[in-house]
Short mmCIF file of C-alpha atoms in Angstrom, two decimals:
data_model
loop_
_atom_site.label_atom_id
_atom_site.label_comp_id
_atom_site.label_asym_id
_atom_site.label_seq_id
_atom_site.Cartn_x
_atom_site.Cartn_y
_atom_site.Cartn_z
CA MET A 131 7.82 8.01 45.45
CA GLU A 132 5.39 5.07 45.47
CA ARG A 133 3.04 4.94 42.49
CA ARG A 134 -0.43 3.42 42.95
CA LEU A 135 -3.25 2.34 40.68
CA SER A 136 -6.04 4.90 40.39
CA THR A 137 -9.52 4.07 41.76
CA SER A 138 -10.94 4.17 38.22
CA THR A 139 -8.71 1.32 37.02
CA ASP A 140 -11.23 -1.47 37.73
CA ILE A 141 -13.97 0.44 35.92
CA ARG A 142 -11.79 0.86 32.80
CA ILE A 143 -10.79 -2.81 32.82
CA GLN A 144 -14.43 -3.92 33.13
CA LYS A 145 -15.38 -1.64 30.25
CA ASN A 146 -12.58 -3.09 28.08
CA ILE A 147 -13.74 -6.62 28.91
CA GLN A 148 -17.35 -5.75 27.99
CA ASN A 149 -16.24 -4.20 24.69
CA LYS A 150 -14.17 -7.26 23.82
CA ARG A 151 -17.06 -9.61 24.65
CA MET A 152 -19.30 -7.54 22.34
CA TYR A 153 -16.65 -7.85 19.62
CA GLN A 154 -16.44 -11.62 20.06
CA ALA A 155 -20.24 -11.89 19.95
CA CYS A 156 -20.45 -10.18 16.54
CA PRO A 157 -20.85 -12.46 13.50
CA ALA A 158 -17.59 -12.93 11.61
CA SER A 159 -19.20 -11.52 8.47
CA LEU A 160 -19.58 -8.15 10.21
CA LEU A 161 -15.96 -8.05 11.36
CA ASP A 162 -14.05 -9.45 8.42
CA PHE A 163 -13.73 -8.41 4.81
CA ASN A 164 -12.08 -10.11 1.90
CA GLU A 165 -8.89 -8.34 0.89
CA GLU A 166 -7.62 -8.52 -2.63
CA ALA A 167 -5.83 -11.77 -3.32
CA GLU A 168 -2.09 -11.57 -3.85
CA PRO A 169 -1.74 -10.77 -7.55
CA PRO A 170 0.12 -13.50 -9.49
CA LYS A 171 2.29 -10.91 -11.21
CA GLN A 172 5.30 -8.72 -10.53
CA PHE A 173 3.50 -5.41 -11.21
CA ASP A 174 0.08 -3.94 -12.02
CA HIS A 175 0.98 -1.51 -14.80
CA PHE A 176 3.98 -0.01 -16.56
CA LEU A 177 3.54 3.59 -17.76
CA ILE A 178 5.44 6.00 -20.02
CA LEU A 179 4.74 9.73 -19.70
CA GLY A 180 5.98 12.79 -21.56
CA HIS A 181 5.23 16.38 -22.60
CA PRO A 182 3.50 17.12 -25.95
CA SER A 183 5.41 19.41 -28.32
CA GLU A 184 2.53 21.86 -28.74
CA SER A 185 3.03 25.03 -26.74
CA MET A 186 1.23 25.34 -23.40
CA GLU A 187 1.16 28.14 -20.85
CA LYS A 188 1.76 25.57 -18.11
CA PRO A 189 3.45 22.35 -19.31
CA GLN A 190 1.43 19.27 -18.39
CA PRO A 191 2.66 15.66 -18.62
CA LYS A 192 0.61 13.23 -20.66
CA LEU A 193 0.21 9.46 -20.59
CA LEU A 194 1.96 7.99 -23.67
CA ALA A 195 1.82 4.23 -23.16
CA MET A 196 0.53 1.60 -20.72
CA PHE A 197 1.20 -2.12 -20.27
CA PRO A 198 -0.89 -4.18 -19.86
CA SER A 199 -3.52 -2.19 -21.70
CA ARG A 200 -6.36 -4.07 -20.02
CA PRO A 201 -7.87 -4.65 -17.53
CA LEU A 202 -7.38 -1.16 -16.11
CA ILE A 203 -6.70 -1.64 -12.39
CA TYR A 204 -6.86 2.06 -11.51
CA SER A 205 -9.69 4.52 -12.14
CA SER A 206 -9.17 7.61 -14.33
CA SER A 207 -8.98 9.84 -11.24
CA GLU A 208 -6.34 7.55 -9.71
CA ILE A 209 -4.34 7.68 -12.94
CA ASP A 210 -4.50 11.50 -12.80
CA ASN A 211 -3.07 11.37 -9.26
CA ILE A 212 -0.38 8.92 -10.38
CA ILE A 213 0.67 11.37 -13.12
CA ASN A 214 1.03 14.08 -10.44
CA PHE A 215 3.11 11.73 -8.29
CA CYS A 216 5.36 10.99 -11.28
CA TYR A 217 6.19 14.72 -11.54
CA PRO A 218 5.95 15.87 -7.88
CA GLN A 219 7.69 19.20 -8.58
CA GLY A 220 5.70 19.80 -11.74
CA LEU A 221 7.04 19.39 -15.26
CA MET A 222 10.35 21.26 -15.50
CA PRO A 223 12.88 21.50 -18.38
CA ILE A 224 15.83 19.12 -18.16
CA GLN A 225 18.31 22.00 -17.93
CA THR A 226 16.89 22.93 -14.51
CA PHE A 227 18.38 19.70 -13.16
CA SER A 228 21.98 19.88 -11.99
CA ARG A 229 23.23 17.00 -14.16
CA PRO A 230 25.30 18.16 -17.16
CA ASN A 231 24.99 16.84 -20.70
CA ILE A 232 27.58 14.12 -21.04
CA PRO A 233 28.55 11.48 -23.60
CA LEU A 234 26.34 8.41 -23.90
CA ILE A 235 27.92 6.07 -21.33
CA ASN A 236 26.37 3.75 -18.74
CA ASN A 237 22.76 4.94 -18.50
CA LYS A 238 23.81 8.57 -18.40
CA TRP A 239 20.39 9.57 -19.72
CA ILE A 240 18.81 8.70 -16.38
CA ILE A 241 18.11 12.00 -14.61
CA THR A 242 16.67 10.79 -11.30
CA GLY A 243 14.72 7.98 -9.67
CA PHE A 244 12.37 7.91 -6.69
CA VAL A 245 9.50 6.02 -5.04
CA PHE A 246 5.96 7.06 -4.12
CA TYR A 247 3.17 5.22 -2.29
CA LEU A 248 -0.49 4.69 -3.15
CA GLU A 249 -2.81 3.27 -0.51
CA LYS A 250 -5.47 0.87 -1.78
CA LEU A 251 -6.46 -2.32 0.08
CA THR A 252 -2.73 -3.04 -0.03
CA ARG A 253 0.10 -0.57 -0.50
CA VAL A 254 1.16 0.12 -4.08
CA TYR A 255 4.77 1.15 -4.74
CA GLY A 256 5.31 3.61 -7.56
CA ILE A 257 8.87 3.21 -8.88
CA VAL A 258 9.86 6.12 -11.13
CA LEU A 259 12.76 6.94 -13.45
CA HIS A 260 13.04 10.32 -15.19
CA ILE A 261 15.02 9.97 -18.41
CA LYS A 262 16.23 12.11 -21.28
CA ILE A 263 15.53 10.61 -24.72
CA PRO A 264 18.15 11.87 -27.21
CA ASN A 265 17.08 13.21 -30.60
CA GLU A 266 18.68 10.27 -32.42
CA SER A 267 16.38 7.84 -30.57
CA ASN A 268 13.33 7.85 -32.84
CA ASN A 269 12.06 4.39 -31.97
CA PHE A 270 8.47 5.30 -31.07
CA ILE A 271 8.27 8.85 -29.67
CA GLY A 272 8.79 10.66 -32.97
CA SER A 273 8.75 14.46 -32.96
CA GLN A 274 5.40 14.92 -31.25
CA TYR A 275 6.85 15.13 -27.75
CA ASN A 276 9.21 17.74 -26.37
CA ARG A 277 12.60 16.21 -25.57
CA ASN A 278 13.65 19.23 -23.56
CA TYR A 279 11.50 17.82 -20.75
CA PRO A 280 12.11 14.53 -18.93
CA PHE A 281 10.17 11.46 -19.96
CA CYS A 282 8.95 9.26 -17.13
CA LEU A 283 8.99 5.48 -16.75
CA CYS A 284 6.73 4.33 -13.91
CA LEU A 285 6.14 0.86 -12.51
CA LEU A 286 3.13 0.29 -10.22
CA SER A 287 3.68 -2.79 -8.07
CA ARG A 288 2.45 -4.31 -4.81
CA LYS A 289 5.84 -5.96 -4.29
CA PRO A 290 8.37 -4.01 -2.17
CA PHE A 291 11.38 -5.09 -4.26
CA ILE A 292 12.68 -1.54 -4.82
CA ALA A 293 16.17 -2.41 -6.08
CA THR A 294 14.88 -5.06 -8.51
CA HIS A 295 12.21 -2.71 -9.86
CA PHE A 296 14.77 0.06 -10.49
CA LYS A 297 17.07 -2.40 -12.23
CA PHE A 298 14.22 -3.45 -14.53
CA LEU A 299 13.29 0.16 -15.35
CA SER A 300 16.92 0.98 -16.18
CA GLU A 301 16.93 -1.90 -18.69
CA ILE A 302 13.74 -0.51 -20.25
CA ALA A 303 15.39 2.93 -20.41
CA ASN A 304 18.36 1.40 -22.24
CA GLY A 305 15.98 -0.19 -24.72
CA ILE A 306 14.35 3.16 -25.47
CA ILE A 307 17.56 5.20 -25.64
CA ASN A 308 19.58 2.74 -27.71
CA ASN A 309 16.94 2.08 -30.38
CA ILE A 310 16.46 -1.61 -29.64
CA GLN A 311 14.97 -3.40 -32.67
CA LEU A 312 11.90 -5.64 -32.76
CA PRO A 313 12.42 -8.99 -30.99
CA SER A 314 13.49 -11.85 -33.26
CA LYS A 315 11.25 -14.36 -31.48
CA SER A 316 7.80 -14.16 -29.94
CA MET A 317 7.33 -14.41 -26.16
CA PRO A 318 4.66 -16.50 -24.41
CA ILE A 319 1.78 -14.38 -23.14
CA PRO A 320 0.68 -15.01 -19.52
CA GLU A 321 -2.69 -16.71 -19.23
CA ASN A 322 -4.34 -13.78 -17.45
CA LEU A 323 -3.46 -11.49 -20.40
CA GLN A 324 -4.58 -13.78 -23.21
CA ASN A 325 -8.26 -12.75 -23.11
CA PRO A 326 -8.25 -9.23 -21.65
CA HIS A 327 -11.58 -7.60 -20.81
CA GLY A 328 -12.74 -4.04 -20.23
CA ASN A 329 -11.49 -0.80 -21.77
CA CYS A 330 -8.07 0.80 -21.75
CA HIS A 331 -7.47 4.29 -20.35
CA PRO A 332 -9.71 6.81 -22.22
CA SER A 333 -6.71 8.87 -23.41
CA LEU A 334 -5.11 5.81 -25.07
CA ILE A 335 -5.92 3.50 -27.97
CA ILE A 336 -5.16 -0.16 -28.73
CA HIS A 337 -3.62 -1.33 -32.03
CA GLN A 338 -4.51 -4.79 -33.32
CA LYS A 339 -0.85 -5.65 -34.03
CA CYS A 340 0.11 -5.21 -30.37
CA PRO A 341 -3.01 -5.12 -28.16
CA LEU A 342 -1.07 -5.58 -24.92
CA ILE A 343 0.34 -2.03 -25.01
CA ALA A 344 -2.08 0.91 -25.22
CA VAL A 345 -0.62 4.15 -26.64
CA ALA A 346 -1.59 7.78 -27.14
CA MET A 347 -2.87 8.89 -30.54
CA GLY A 348 -0.01 9.25 -33.04
CA ILE A 349 2.47 7.16 -30.99
CA ARG A 350 3.96 4.01 -32.50
CA VAL A 351 3.52 0.97 -30.29
CA PRO A 352 6.88 0.20 -28.57
CA ARG A 353 6.74 -3.50 -29.44
CA PHE A 354 10.49 -3.83 -28.86
CA LEU A 355 9.78 -3.51 -25.11
CA LEU A 356 7.29 -6.38 -25.06
CA PRO A 357 9.75 -9.26 -24.33
CA GLU A 358 11.19 -7.44 -21.29
CA LEU A 359 7.74 -6.42 -20.06
CA LEU A 360 6.25 -9.90 -20.41
CA THR A 361 9.25 -11.58 -18.78
CA TYR A 362 9.27 -9.30 -15.74
CA TYR A 363 5.47 -9.18 -15.44
CA SER A 364 5.19 -12.96 -15.13
CA SER A 365 8.38 -13.50 -13.09
CA HIS A 366 7.95 -14.88 -9.60
CA PHE A 367 10.36 -15.67 -6.81
CA GLN A 368 9.94 -16.57 -3.18
CA PRO A 369 10.83 -13.61 -0.91
CA ALA A 370 13.87 -14.34 1.23
CA LEU A 371 13.44 -11.26 3.46
CA LYS A 372 10.66 -9.43 5.28
CA ALA A 373 8.93 -6.65 3.32
CA SER A 374 10.51 -4.03 5.61
CA ASP A 375 13.99 -5.42 4.83
CA TYR A 376 13.43 -5.09 1.06
CA LEU A 377 12.61 -1.45 1.73
CA LEU A 378 15.53 -0.85 4.11
CA TYR A 379 18.36 -2.50 2.16
CA PRO A 380 18.48 0.04 -0.71
CA THR A 381 17.52 3.12 1.36
CA LEU A 382 18.95 2.98 4.90
CA TYR A 383 22.45 4.17 3.96
CA VAL A 384 20.95 7.30 2.33
CA LEU A 385 19.30 8.24 5.64
CA PHE A 386 22.58 7.69 7.52
CA SER A 387 24.39 9.81 4.92
CA CYS A 388 22.14 12.77 5.80
CA PHE A 389 22.00 12.57 9.61
CA SER A 390 24.01 11.53 12.66
CA PRO A 391 22.86 8.50 14.68
CA ARG A 392 21.59 10.89 17.37
CA ASP A 393 19.30 12.67 14.91
CA ILE A 394 18.12 9.37 13.42
CA VAL A 395 17.09 8.13 16.88
CA LYS A 396 15.21 11.44 17.32
CA ILE A 397 13.37 10.81 14.04
CA TYR A 398 12.66 7.25 15.21
CA SER A 399 11.12 8.63 18.41
CA ALA A 400 8.94 11.12 16.50
CA LEU A 401 7.66 8.26 14.32
CA LEU A 402 6.82 6.10 17.35
CA LEU A 403 4.82 8.98 18.88
CA GLU A 404 2.90 9.54 15.60
CA LEU A 405 3.61 13.26 15.30
CA HIS A 406 3.03 15.39 12.19
CA ILE A 407 6.36 15.03 10.37
CA VAL A 408 7.48 16.74 7.16
CA PHE A 409 10.73 15.83 5.39
CA TYR A 410 12.05 18.46 2.98
CA SER A 411 14.60 18.23 0.16
CA SER A 412 15.08 19.54 -3.35
CA ASP A 413 16.42 16.06 -4.26
CA ILE A 414 13.37 13.81 -4.74
CA ASN A 415 15.47 10.64 -4.63
CA ARG A 416 16.96 11.56 -1.26
CA LEU A 417 13.51 12.59 -0.01
CA SER A 418 11.73 9.35 -0.87
CA PHE A 419 14.57 7.04 0.19
CA CYS A 420 14.99 8.70 3.62
CA ILE A 421 11.28 8.45 4.43
CA ILE A 422 11.10 4.82 3.32
CA ALA A 423 14.12 3.98 5.50
CA ALA A 424 12.92 5.87 8.59
CA THR A 425 9.37 4.48 8.53
CA SER A 426 10.58 0.92 7.90
CA LEU A 427 12.86 1.01 10.97
CA VAL A 428 9.87 0.84 13.35
CA PHE A 429 8.94 -2.71 12.24
CA PRO A 430 7.20 -4.80 13.66
CA LEU A 431 5.15 -1.85 14.88
CA LYS A 432 2.87 -0.75 12.07
CA LEU A 433 2.57 2.99 11.53
CA GLU A 434 -1.03 4.06 11.09
CA ALA A 435 0.15 7.54 10.10
CA LYS A 436 -0.31 8.58 6.48
CA VAL A 437 3.07 7.93 4.83
CA LEU A 438 3.91 9.73 1.57
CA PRO A 439 7.59 9.46 0.59
CA ILE A 440 6.75 12.08 -2.05
CA MET A 441 3.76 14.43 -2.06
CA PRO A 442 3.05 16.40 -5.25
CA SER A 443 3.22 20.17 -4.87
CA THR A 444 -0.21 20.71 -6.49
CA GLU A 445 -2.96 22.48 -4.53
CA TYR A 446 -5.04 19.29 -4.49
CA PHE A 447 -2.68 17.61 -2.00
CA ARG A 448 -1.86 20.61 0.24
CA PRO A 449 -4.81 20.13 2.67
CA MET A 450 -3.07 16.95 3.87
CA LEU A 451 -0.59 19.15 5.71
CA ASP A 452 -3.44 20.52 7.87
CA SER A 453 -4.85 17.08 8.66
CA PRO A 454 -5.48 16.35 12.36
CA PHE A 455 -4.33 12.77 11.78
CA PRO A 456 -0.64 11.80 12.05
CA TYR A 457 1.40 11.84 8.85
CA VAL A 458 4.92 11.47 7.47
CA ILE A 459 5.20 13.48 4.26
CA GLY A 460 8.05 14.17 1.85
CA PHE A 461 7.65 17.63 0.32
CA THR A 462 9.80 19.58 -2.13
CA GLN A 463 8.68 22.89 -0.60
CA ARG A 464 9.54 24.12 2.88
CA TYR A 465 6.69 23.63 5.36
CA GLU A 466 7.99 24.42 8.83
CA LYS A 467 4.59 24.41 10.60
CA ALA A 468 4.60 20.65 11.14
CA ASP A 469 5.34 19.23 14.61
CA ILE A 470 8.72 18.04 13.32
CA PHE A 471 10.33 19.59 10.23
CA ILE A 472 13.29 17.62 8.85
CA ASP A 473 15.54 19.45 6.37
CA LEU A 474 17.51 16.78 4.52
CA ASP A 475 19.54 19.28 2.49
CA ARG A 476 20.94 21.01 5.59
CA GLY A 477 20.83 18.05 7.96
CA ARG A 478 18.63 19.93 10.44
CA ILE A 479 15.63 18.93 12.58
CA ILE A 480 13.24 21.66 13.76
CA GLU A 481 11.10 20.61 16.75
CA ASN A 482 7.94 22.70 16.95
CA VAL A 483 6.65 20.49 19.77
CA PRO A 484 8.76 19.01 22.58
CA LEU A 485 10.15 15.67 21.39
CA ILE A 486 10.22 13.02 24.14
CA HIS A 487 13.12 10.61 23.80
CA PRO A 488 12.56 6.84 23.95
CA PRO A 489 13.91 4.80 26.91
CA ARG A 490 17.71 4.58 27.11
CA PHE A 491 18.08 7.11 24.31
CA ILE A 492 21.81 7.76 24.92
CA GLU A 493 22.52 4.02 25.04
CA LEU A 494 20.90 3.40 21.63
CA VAL A 495 22.76 6.35 20.06
CA ALA A 496 26.09 5.08 21.43
CA LYS A 497 25.50 1.56 20.08
CA VAL A 498 24.67 2.85 16.59
CA GLU A 499 27.70 5.19 16.58
CA LEU A 500 30.02 2.35 17.62
CA LEU A 501 28.61 0.11 14.91
CA LEU A 502 29.22 2.75 12.23
CA GLN A 503 32.77 3.37 13.48
CA ASN A 504 33.58 -0.34 13.18
CA TYR A 505 32.44 -0.38 9.52
CA GLN A 506 33.65 3.12 8.56
CA VAL A 507 36.34 2.03 6.09
CA GLN A 508 34.16 -0.56 4.32
CA ILE A 509 31.10 1.70 3.88
CA THR A 510 32.58 5.10 2.95
CA VAL A 511 32.03 5.77 -0.76
CA PRO A 512 34.87 7.30 -2.85
CA SER A 513 34.12 10.53 -4.67
CA LYS A 514 32.14 10.12 -7.90
CA SER A 515 34.33 12.52 -9.81
CA SER A 516 37.73 14.15 -9.56
CA LEU A 517 39.92 16.55 -11.53
CA LYS A 518 41.25 13.55 -13.44
CA THR A 519 37.75 12.46 -14.55
CA LEU A 520 36.88 16.01 -15.64
CA ILE A 521 40.02 16.26 -17.77
CA SER A 522 39.58 12.80 -19.29
CA LYS A 523 35.77 13.32 -19.68
CA GLN A 524 35.10 10.05 -17.89
CA ARG A 525 31.68 9.57 -16.33
CA PHE A 526 32.87 8.32 -12.93
CA ASP A 527 36.13 8.07 -11.02
CA SER A 528 37.74 4.62 -11.28
CA LYS A 529 37.78 4.16 -7.47
CA TYR A 530 34.06 4.93 -7.32
CA MET A 531 33.37 2.45 -10.13
CA GLU A 532 35.44 -0.25 -8.39
CA PHE A 533 33.71 0.36 -5.05
CA THR A 534 30.15 0.25 -6.46
CA GLU A 535 30.98 -2.74 -8.67
CA GLY A 536 31.46 -4.81 -5.52
CA CYS A 537 28.19 -3.72 -3.89
CA ASP A 538 25.32 -6.13 -3.33
CA GLN A 539 22.75 -5.64 -6.12
CA ARG A 540 19.89 -5.82 -3.61
CA ILE A 541 21.38 -2.74 -1.94
CA PHE A 542 23.02 -0.72 -4.70
CA PRO A 543 22.17 -1.83 -8.26
CA LYS A 544 24.39 -0.26 -10.93
CA CYS A 545 21.68 2.15 -12.09
CA PHE A 546 21.89 3.85 -8.66
CA ARG A 547 25.21 5.38 -9.75
CA GLU A 548 23.22 7.81 -11.89
CA PHE A 549 20.91 9.32 -9.30
CA VAL A 550 21.71 8.21 -5.73
CA GLU A 551 24.02 10.67 -3.96
CA THR A 552 25.28 9.00 -0.81
CA LYS A 553 28.15 9.20 1.63
CA TYR A 554 27.81 5.54 2.63
CA ILE A 555 26.75 2.25 1.07
CA PHE A 556 26.01 -0.46 3.62
CA MET A 557 26.64 -4.16 3.19
CA PRO A 558 23.86 -6.61 4.21
CA SER A 559 25.54 -7.51 7.51
CA LEU A 560 25.62 -3.87 8.67
CA THR A 561 22.03 -3.24 7.60
CA LYS A 562 20.91 -6.32 9.55
CA SER A 563 22.89 -5.19 12.60
CA ILE A 564 21.29 -1.72 12.59
CA ILE A 565 17.80 -3.20 12.19
CA LYS A 566 18.54 -5.57 15.08
CA LEU A 567 19.78 -2.72 17.31
CA PHE A 568 16.57 -0.72 16.91
CA TYR A 569 14.40 -3.83 17.24
CA ASN A 570 16.10 -5.17 20.38
CA HIS A 571 16.15 -1.76 22.03
CA ILE A 572 12.36 -1.36 22.01
CA ILE A 573 10.40 -4.48 21.05
CA PRO A 574 11.52 -7.30 23.45
CA PRO A 575 11.43 -5.17 26.66
CA LEU A 576 8.14 -3.59 25.54
CA THR A 577 6.63 -7.01 24.83
CA ASP A 578 7.72 -8.38 28.22
CA LEU A 579 6.19 -5.37 30.01
CA ILE A 580 2.92 -5.71 28.12
CA LYS A 581 2.53 -9.44 28.82
CA VAL A 582 2.67 -9.00 32.62
CA CYS A 583 -0.16 -6.46 32.35
CA PHE A 584 -2.78 -8.74 30.79
CA VAL A 585 -5.98 -9.29 32.77
CA THR A 586 -8.22 -12.27 31.93
CA ASP A 587 -11.92 -12.47 32.78
CA SER A 588 -13.09 -16.11 33.04
CA THR A 589 -16.65 -15.57 34.28
CA ILE A 590 -17.73 -17.33 31.09
CA GLN A 591 -15.37 -20.31 31.18
CA SER A 592 -16.03 -21.29 27.57
CA ALA A 593 -15.14 -17.78 26.36
CA PRO A 594 -12.50 -16.11 28.54
CA VAL A 595 -11.52 -12.55 27.60
CA THR A 596 -8.05 -11.01 27.98
CA VAL A 597 -7.48 -7.23 28.03
CA PHE A 598 -4.51 -4.94 28.61
CA ASN A 599 -4.30 -3.03 31.91
CA LYS A 600 -2.91 0.38 30.97
CA ASP A 601 -2.56 1.63 34.56
CA LEU A 602 -0.67 -1.47 35.63
CA PHE A 603 1.66 -1.00 32.64
CA LEU A 604 2.49 2.61 33.60
CA LEU A 605 3.16 1.41 37.13
CA HIS A 606 5.77 -1.06 35.85
CA VAL A 607 7.73 1.25 33.51
CA PRO A 608 10.76 3.09 34.92
CA GLU A 609 9.67 6.44 36.30
CA GLU A 610 11.99 8.43 34.02
CA THR A 611 10.26 6.92 30.95
CA THR A 612 6.67 7.58 32.11
CA ASN A 613 6.22 10.66 29.90
CA PHE A 614 7.31 8.76 26.79
CA PHE A 615 5.05 5.79 27.48
CA GLN A 616 2.06 7.97 28.36
CA SER A 617 2.36 9.51 24.88
CA PHE A 618 3.17 6.20 23.21
CA LEU A 619 0.12 4.50 24.78
CA SER A 620 -2.20 6.86 22.91
CA THR A 621 -0.83 5.97 19.47
CA GLN A 622 -2.59 3.66 17.03
CA ALA A 623 0.65 1.76 16.45
CA PHE A 624 0.84 0.82 20.14
CA GLN A 625 -2.84 -0.15 20.29
CA GLN A 626 -2.50 -2.36 17.25
CA TYR A 627 0.54 -4.09 18.75
CA ILE A 628 -1.44 -4.63 21.98
CA ASP A 629 -4.26 -6.24 19.99
CA ILE A 630 -1.82 -8.62 18.28
CA LEU A 631 -0.20 -9.66 21.58
CA THR A 632 -3.58 -9.99 23.33
CA ASP A 633 -4.89 -12.30 20.62
CA GLU A 634 -1.70 -14.39 20.73
CA PHE A 635 -1.92 -14.63 24.53
CA GLN A 636 -5.59 -15.64 24.43
CA ILE A 637 -4.98 -18.29 21.75
CA LYS A 638 -2.09 -19.80 23.76
CA ARG A 639 -4.19 -19.74 26.92
CA SER A 640 -7.11 -21.40 25.14
CA ASP A 641 -4.78 -24.06 23.73
CA SER A 642 -3.36 -24.64 27.21
CA ILE A 643 -6.84 -25.08 28.71
CA GLN A 644 -7.83 -27.49 25.95
CA PHE A 645 -4.63 -29.46 26.51
CA GLN A 646 -5.32 -29.66 30.26
CA GLN A 647 -8.88 -30.80 29.60
CA SER A 648 -7.73 -33.50 27.18
CA GLN A 649 -5.12 -34.67 29.71
CA TYR A 650 -7.80 -34.82 32.40
CA GLN A 651 -10.10 -36.86 30.15
CA MET A 652 -7.28 -39.27 29.23
CA ASN A 653 -6.37 -39.74 32.90
CA PHE A 654 -10.01 -40.28 33.80
CA ILE A 655 -10.43 -42.96 31.11
CA ARG A 656 -7.18 -44.64 32.16
CA ILE A 657 -8.26 -44.78 35.83
CA ARG A 658 -11.73 -46.01 34.87
CA LYS A 659 -10.26 -48.81 32.77
CA ARG A 660 -8.05 -49.90 35.66
CA PHE A 661 -11.04 -49.86 37.99
CA ILE A 662 -13.09 -52.09 35.64
CA ILE A 663 -10.21 -54.55 35.16
CA VAL A 664 -9.80 -54.86 38.94
CA ARG A 665 -13.55 -55.45 39.33
CA CYS A 666 -13.47 -58.09 36.59
CA LYS A 667 -10.65 -60.00 38.31
CA SER A 668 -12.54 -60.02 41.62
CA LEU A 669 -15.75 -61.50 40.12
CA PRO A 670 -16.36 -65.31 40.28
CA SER A 671 -15.20 -67.17 37.20
CA ILE A 672 -18.76 -68.14 36.26
CA VAL A 673 -19.73 -64.51 36.04
CA LYS A 674 -18.84 -62.79 32.79
CA PRO A 675 -17.70 -59.16 32.94
CA VAL A 676 -20.29 -56.67 31.80
CA LYS A 677 -19.27 -54.45 28.88
CA THR A 678 -19.25 -50.77 29.67
CA LEU A 679 -19.19 -47.62 27.58
CA PHE A 680 -16.07 -46.40 29.42
CA ILE A 681 -13.86 -49.14 27.88
#
């Protein structure tokens, strides 16, 4: 059946052109704002949290230490929220976790690790390790804090280097657990920390002997951590990958360990359509890693949905689940009222609204399945434990140790052995191939379709305006994909991508016009020069040529 443009198309296009002209007419000061400059540091703050020994009806975690002590980048209310994010299930005794007490080998005191997000002007990544501090480790905690509850190490950073951050925190955990002594040599202090200003957090105090680390009353300053903290704080390296790749490398294989390629493409579709999505799991590592992987797969489209890899179970955060705006939330309690409920523990997806598949859905699923089959032997992880390891009281099976020893540290650092339960571990080449499959399936054909639907108004030749013709776009898409694109067109992610492409198109067009004008001027000058030279040659020899401004 022939599809035609509606009679209201011209009116909508004219309105879009008028709106864009109004936008261009606004002063830049009204449209732009200065974002925070890229911080010249690896992280904002490092925190240690724990549970006081005094009895409480409801155990509450408390801030024990903070580096750097000043300036305080987050407000007191933000710190309170961060504490909730550090214990998203509430503060529970260590015995409630499934990990048994085992001999002190290879970071065995690490209980779990996960990631949360904070949204300021730029995204802040909260990297968290829960650890058990043994009774014989009396380096700075003393007896004031209950060791039956997990202590928390938290790094707040604007850098998406998840694997590197976890590796650093595991080294800090080793320093605490193994009673590392005071450093034998002093470390240089970064310039921005030499003359700190402002106050530390109100629940902490600063000692003159070590003013860079603020601590709770009665806590000894953990000066033995200072060399590691200073070194990592001031470290800097040039990123070799996109931000989304740093997020995908250490998390994507966890998502593929929970779901089939078909289900992952379904999740991908739900993310593109900006539905209300809740991921559920009792394992907070699995929960945060799967959400980070799924939401990073949509790059270069930018999700405007609220993304929380972990949401605390406190009443303060619950209203987010009833928000009319799109969200992707990781929750440790079952909430099946969302548009899409994803149960990571059972590998199930509950669709409470009809989920429209993206174009060539079956084709994308088949490509991903074939890719996994080709790498099956190389990516399948041996069992962590066996009857032999139980009898010999070894921490891990030798085959598992050998397999993980050969893994890329950007993907599976050694500390992941303690808390990442996964069926697969991908190598960089496979991760890149999967990213490329999803990218090539949607982005290039979408971009080509969009570009043929640009309409440019040149009534003001000095300021042409280009807008996107939505009706023309829907006329060009295959008829079987119309429902998907009608829904996709209404998302903020699509609109933002349109704005980026429109601006690029207009800049290129403007550059092309300027180039044509310059070529015209050069040709005009060249012809004029030739004309003057010919005139000069034809004049009598006694007549001198007149100088002209065109030469």
